[in-house]
Every structure is written in C-alpha cells, then in structure tokens.
Amino acid sequence: KQEVTQIPAALSVPEGENLVLNCSFTDSAIYNLQWFRQDPGKGLTSLLLIQSSQREQTSGRLNASLDKSSGRSTLYIAASQPGDSATYLCAVIGTYKYIFGTGTRLKVLA
Amino acid sequence: SQTIHQWPATLVQPVGSPLSLECTVEGTSNPNLYWYRQAAGRGLQLLFYSVGIGQISSEVPQNLSASRPQDRQFILSSKKLLLSDSGFYLCAWSFRGQETQYFGPGTRLLVL
C-alpha cells in the first residue's frame, strides 16, 4: 500500500529564505508526482507535475525534483515571500488515484 | 476549455440529516470523475471514482455514497450525516485514459 509522507509538517521562515519541502513515498511504481498549494479554506492549486520519466520541473521560483528509486521528491522555493504562505501538498499519481501526503504548512514572515 | 463546478461552497447540516453535494464538468465528454475528502488534521483521501455513467467504485467503507446520473455529473450523498462526515470535499476529473486530475473548488461541510 502506497504511503506518502511530508516533512516537516510545519515550517516558519523569514522572508527571502530559500527552502526545501520534502515528500517521500513507499512504492516507486508511480506514474507521476504533483505538487499543490492549498490556501486556508480553499481548493488546490497545481504548482508542478513531474512525469515518472522526468527528474525535475521548474516554474518561476519553484523547482521540484523526483527520484523514483529512492522514493523522494523535493520542492525548492527560492527567495520566499509572505504570499508563499500556504499548505503544500504532494500527491503520488497511480491508476485512478491520487495519494496525497498530509502537507507542509508554510509561513513566511515579513 | 474545461471547467469543474461544485456546490454548495459551504454547508452546515445537523447530525442525521441527508446530504447531496453536486459536481459538474463542462467542456469535455466521458471524463473520469472522483470524490476526495479532507478531514481535519488528515490528508486528502479518495472516496469514490467513476469511469462512466452508473459506474462507481468505492475506495473506503463509509457513510457516504456516490452516483453518476449523467456523463458529466457526479453526486455525493448520505441518508444520515454523522459528525465524522465533517470535512472538505473535493471533486476532480480526468480525461479518459489519462492520470492527471483537475480539481474543483471544494465544498466545506460542517455537521453539528
């Protein structure tokens, strides 16, 4: 059974810091992996989708990497801003199913 | 382009009352449809998925049921709500045969 873990559960950093969020999964037989952002009381905003054949994806200040063999993905946020404050979720994608981690709650202090 | 709608956005219901949450998708045909729940302090969990009209697969045993009366309509229901049904419910869709899912805005349900 696939299990997805995100560490840390919560993170508070000063504005301008570079930071790394971690996602690990137990079964490497995945199709893709996707990172989302969730603001309080809101739905999901897709940030980056990494296909299983790729090792990383970049969008602006965000970079996500994927290492299937070790069951790990990281989301790198450069030059963090208060507007980045949200919960970040990773999801491992299998057949008919997204399996989500419990998220990292990020707070960027001005 | 495709859009996904969920309503209501927020719902407060007493314990024991019935529930009906609706999800519709526009701009595509024959989508796969999904219901997820996010309970307080827990991750998003897949509840049901459907690959066609009248075809429903359940992922976890629970107090809820799902139906797909039309190609682009997915309904989540309960006959009698429990306190533990409170949470954030997300509907999603994908193109048939593809894994990437697209999520709706969600419904926040509070059972009192």
Short mmCIF file of C-alpha atoms in Angstrom, two decimals:
data_model
loop_
_atom_site.label_atom_id
_atom_site.label_comp_id
_atom_site.label_asym_id
_atom_site.label_seq_id
_atom_site.Cartn_x
_atom_site.Cartn_y
_atom_site.Cartn_z
CA LYS A 1 0.00 0.00 0.00
CA GLN A 2 1.39 3.36 -1.06
CA GLU A 3 2.10 5.79 1.76
CA VAL A 4 3.14 9.40 1.26
CA THR A 5 4.88 11.38 3.98
CA GLN A 6 5.74 15.06 4.03
CA ILE A 7 8.36 16.56 6.30
CA PRO A 8 8.30 18.95 8.01
CA ALA A 9 4.64 19.22 8.96
CA ALA A 10 5.05 22.94 9.59
CA LEU A 11 7.72 25.48 8.76
CA SER A 12 8.17 29.14 9.60
CA VAL A 13 10.87 31.15 7.84
CA PRO A 14 11.80 34.81 7.38
CA GLU A 15 11.13 36.42 4.04
CA GLY A 16 13.84 35.92 1.44
CA GLU A 17 15.00 32.49 2.56
CA ASN A 18 15.37 29.59 0.18
CA LEU A 19 13.63 26.50 1.46
CA VAL A 20 13.07 22.83 0.69
CA LEU A 21 9.96 20.80 1.31
CA ASN A 22 10.24 17.02 1.32
CA CYS A 23 7.92 14.29 0.13
CA SER A 24 8.64 10.58 0.40
CA PHE A 25 6.66 7.61 -0.86
CA THR A 26 6.95 3.89 -0.20
CA ASP A 27 6.17 2.38 -3.62
CA SER A 28 8.27 3.56 -6.56
CA ALA A 29 5.78 2.21 -9.13
CA ILE A 30 4.15 5.57 -9.79
CA TYR A 31 3.00 7.32 -12.94
CA ASN A 32 3.71 10.89 -11.94
CA LEU A 33 4.04 13.17 -8.92
CA GLN A 34 2.36 16.52 -8.48
CA TRP A 35 2.83 19.40 -6.05
CA PHE A 36 -0.10 21.56 -4.98
CA ARG A 37 -0.66 24.62 -2.92
CA GLN A 38 -3.72 24.96 -0.67
CA ASP A 39 -4.68 28.25 0.94
CA PRO A 40 -6.83 28.10 4.10
CA GLY A 41 -10.39 27.09 3.30
CA LYS A 42 -9.65 26.89 -0.41
CA GLY A 43 -9.19 24.24 -3.06
CA LEU A 44 -5.98 23.01 -4.64
CA THR A 45 -3.74 25.00 -6.94
CA SER A 46 -1.45 22.86 -9.06
CA LEU A 47 2.17 24.01 -8.92
CA LEU A 48 4.23 21.43 -10.75
CA LEU A 49 3.67 17.99 -12.25
CA ILE A 50 6.65 15.69 -12.75
CA GLN A 51 6.22 12.73 -15.02
CA SER A 52 7.86 9.50 -13.92
CA SER A 53 10.41 9.75 -16.73
CA GLN A 54 11.49 13.23 -15.64
CA ARG A 55 13.80 14.22 -12.82
CA GLU A 56 12.68 17.79 -12.28
CA GLN A 57 10.35 20.60 -13.28
CA THR A 58 10.71 24.34 -12.83
CA SER A 59 8.22 27.18 -12.72
CA GLY A 60 9.42 30.62 -11.69
CA ARG A 61 10.84 30.42 -8.18
CA LEU A 62 9.73 26.81 -7.78
CA ASN A 63 11.72 23.72 -8.64
CA ALA A 64 10.54 20.19 -7.99
CA SER A 65 12.71 17.11 -8.27
CA LEU A 66 11.81 13.44 -8.38
CA ASP A 67 13.93 10.41 -7.52
CA LYS A 68 11.73 7.37 -8.02
CA SER A 69 14.34 4.84 -6.97
CA SER A 70 14.69 6.39 -3.53
CA GLY A 71 11.01 7.33 -3.25
CA ARG A 72 11.66 11.02 -2.80
CA SER A 73 10.58 14.35 -4.19
CA THR A 74 11.57 17.83 -3.09
CA LEU A 75 10.01 21.21 -3.72
CA TYR A 76 12.51 24.05 -3.68
CA ILE A 77 11.20 27.58 -3.18
CA ALA A 78 13.67 30.35 -3.89
CA ALA A 79 13.57 33.77 -2.25
CA SER A 80 10.43 33.06 -0.25
CA GLN A 81 7.75 35.75 0.10
CA PRO A 82 4.86 36.22 2.56
CA GLY A 83 2.49 35.36 -0.30
CA ASP A 84 4.01 31.89 -0.38
CA SER A 85 2.39 31.14 2.98
CA ALA A 86 0.08 28.17 2.47
CA THR A 87 -0.05 24.41 2.88
CA TYR A 88 1.92 22.49 0.27
CA LEU A 89 0.76 19.03 -0.70
CA CYS A 90 2.48 16.40 -2.76
CA ALA A 91 0.49 13.67 -4.47
CA VAL A 92 1.70 10.43 -5.97
CA ILE A 93 -0.30 9.52 -9.03
CA GLY A 94 -1.31 5.95 -9.77
CA THR A 95 -4.12 4.30 -11.69
CA TYR A 96 -7.38 6.18 -10.97
CA LYS A 97 -5.91 7.54 -7.82
CA TYR A 98 -4.00 10.41 -6.32
CA ILE A 99 -2.43 9.57 -2.95
CA PHE A 100 -1.73 12.72 -1.01
CA GLY A 101 0.69 13.48 1.76
CA THR A 102 -0.60 15.33 4.81
CA GLY A 103 1.14 18.51 3.74
CA THR A 104 3.65 21.05 4.98
CA ARG A 105 2.17 24.22 6.43
CA LEU A 106 4.48 27.08 5.45
CA LYS A 107 4.52 30.52 6.98
CA VAL A 108 6.81 33.17 5.54
CA LEU A 109 7.32 36.08 7.89
CA ALA A 110 7.63 39.63 6.56
CA SER B 1 -11.55 24.69 -22.23
CA GLN B 2 -12.82 22.55 -19.38
CA THR B 3 -14.24 23.77 -16.09
CA ILE B 4 -15.41 21.96 -13.00
CA HIS B 5 -18.08 23.25 -10.66
CA GLN B 6 -19.01 22.21 -7.15
CA TRP B 7 -21.88 23.39 -4.99
CA PRO B 8 -22.60 24.44 -2.47
CA ALA B 9 -19.32 26.04 -1.42
CA THR B 10 -20.19 25.73 2.26
CA LEU B 11 -22.79 23.66 4.05
CA VAL B 12 -23.80 23.33 7.69
CA GLN B 13 -26.03 20.37 8.44
CA PRO B 14 -27.39 18.73 11.62
CA VAL B 15 -26.45 15.17 12.52
CA GLY B 16 -28.88 12.71 10.98
CA SER B 17 -29.87 14.93 8.06
CA PRO B 18 -29.39 13.90 4.41
CA LEU B 19 -26.63 15.21 2.16
CA SER B 20 -26.30 15.88 -1.52
CA LEU B 21 -23.19 17.51 -3.00
CA GLU B 22 -23.03 18.06 -6.71
CA CYS B 23 -20.14 18.27 -9.13
CA THR B 24 -20.37 19.01 -12.84
CA VAL B 25 -17.75 19.24 -15.56
CA GLU B 26 -18.05 21.32 -18.70
CA GLY B 27 -16.11 21.24 -21.94
CA THR B 28 -15.30 17.55 -22.18
CA SER B 29 -17.03 14.21 -22.68
CA ASN B 30 -16.60 10.84 -20.96
CA PRO B 31 -14.41 12.12 -18.15
CA ASN B 32 -13.32 10.03 -15.20
CA LEU B 33 -14.75 11.61 -12.05
CA TYR B 34 -13.53 11.48 -8.46
CA TRP B 35 -14.60 12.47 -4.94
CA TYR B 36 -11.99 13.17 -2.27
CA ARG B 37 -12.37 14.17 1.38
CA GLN B 38 -10.03 16.13 3.60
CA ALA B 39 -10.91 15.65 7.25
CA ALA B 40 -9.48 17.97 9.91
CA GLY B 41 -5.84 17.15 10.56
CA ARG B 42 -5.76 14.47 7.88
CA GLY B 43 -4.70 14.25 4.27
CA LEU B 44 -6.92 14.15 1.22
CA GLN B 45 -8.36 10.69 0.70
CA LEU B 46 -10.06 9.27 -2.39
CA LEU B 47 -13.65 8.23 -1.62
CA PHE B 48 -15.13 7.27 -5.00
CA TYR B 49 -14.26 7.29 -8.65
CA SER B 50 -16.32 6.72 -11.79
CA VAL B 51 -15.28 5.78 -15.32
CA GLY B 52 -18.77 6.11 -16.81
CA ILE B 53 -22.48 6.68 -16.20
CA GLY B 54 -23.72 4.43 -13.42
CA GLN B 55 -20.21 3.03 -12.76
CA ILE B 56 -19.00 3.81 -9.26
CA SER B 57 -16.02 2.39 -7.39
CA SER B 58 -15.67 2.91 -3.66
CA GLU B 59 -12.25 3.22 -2.08
CA VAL B 60 -13.14 3.25 1.60
CA PRO B 61 -16.14 1.97 3.56
CA GLN B 62 -18.18 4.82 4.94
CA ASN B 63 -21.48 6.52 5.48
CA LEU B 64 -21.49 8.09 2.02
CA SER B 65 -22.49 7.01 -1.47
CA ALA B 66 -21.89 8.39 -4.95
CA SER B 67 -23.89 8.40 -8.15
CA ARG B 68 -23.30 9.46 -11.73
CA PRO B 69 -26.68 10.02 -13.36
CA GLN B 70 -25.22 11.88 -16.35
CA ASP B 71 -21.90 11.81 -18.16
CA ARG B 72 -20.56 14.99 -16.56
CA GLN B 73 -22.41 14.95 -13.24
CA PHE B 74 -21.16 13.33 -10.05
CA ILE B 75 -23.17 13.41 -6.83
CA LEU B 76 -22.06 12.59 -3.30
CA SER B 77 -24.85 11.62 -0.91
CA SER B 78 -25.69 10.45 2.54
CA LYS B 79 -29.00 9.40 4.05
CA LYS B 80 -27.97 10.34 7.60
CA LEU B 81 -24.95 12.50 8.32
CA LEU B 82 -22.53 11.73 11.14
CA LEU B 83 -20.29 14.19 12.97
CA SER B 84 -17.33 12.42 11.40
CA ASP B 85 -18.57 13.36 7.92
CA SER B 86 -17.43 16.94 8.50
CA GLY B 87 -14.63 17.96 6.20
CA PHE B 88 -13.63 19.48 2.90
CA TYR B 89 -14.91 17.60 -0.15
CA LEU B 90 -13.16 17.91 -3.47
CA CYS B 91 -14.39 16.72 -6.83
CA ALA B 92 -11.93 16.07 -9.63
CA TRP B 93 -11.97 14.92 -13.25
CA SER B 94 -9.51 13.48 -15.72
CA PHE B 95 -9.52 12.70 -19.41
CA ARG B 96 -10.38 9.07 -20.06
CA GLY B 97 -7.17 7.05 -20.07
CA GLN B 98 -5.03 9.78 -18.53
CA GLU B 99 -3.84 10.03 -14.95
CA THR B 100 -3.66 13.80 -14.42
CA GLN B 101 -6.64 15.05 -12.44
CA TYR B 102 -8.12 18.54 -12.28
CA PHE B 103 -9.71 19.62 -9.03
CA GLY B 104 -12.82 21.66 -8.29
CA PRO B 105 -13.08 24.47 -5.73
CA GLY B 106 -14.40 22.19 -2.98
CA THR B 107 -17.31 22.11 -0.53
CA ARG B 108 -16.76 22.66 3.16
CA LEU B 109 -19.20 20.56 5.18
CA LEU B 110 -19.78 21.06 8.89
CA VAL B 111 -22.01 18.56 10.66
CA LEU B 112 -23.28 19.77 14.04
#
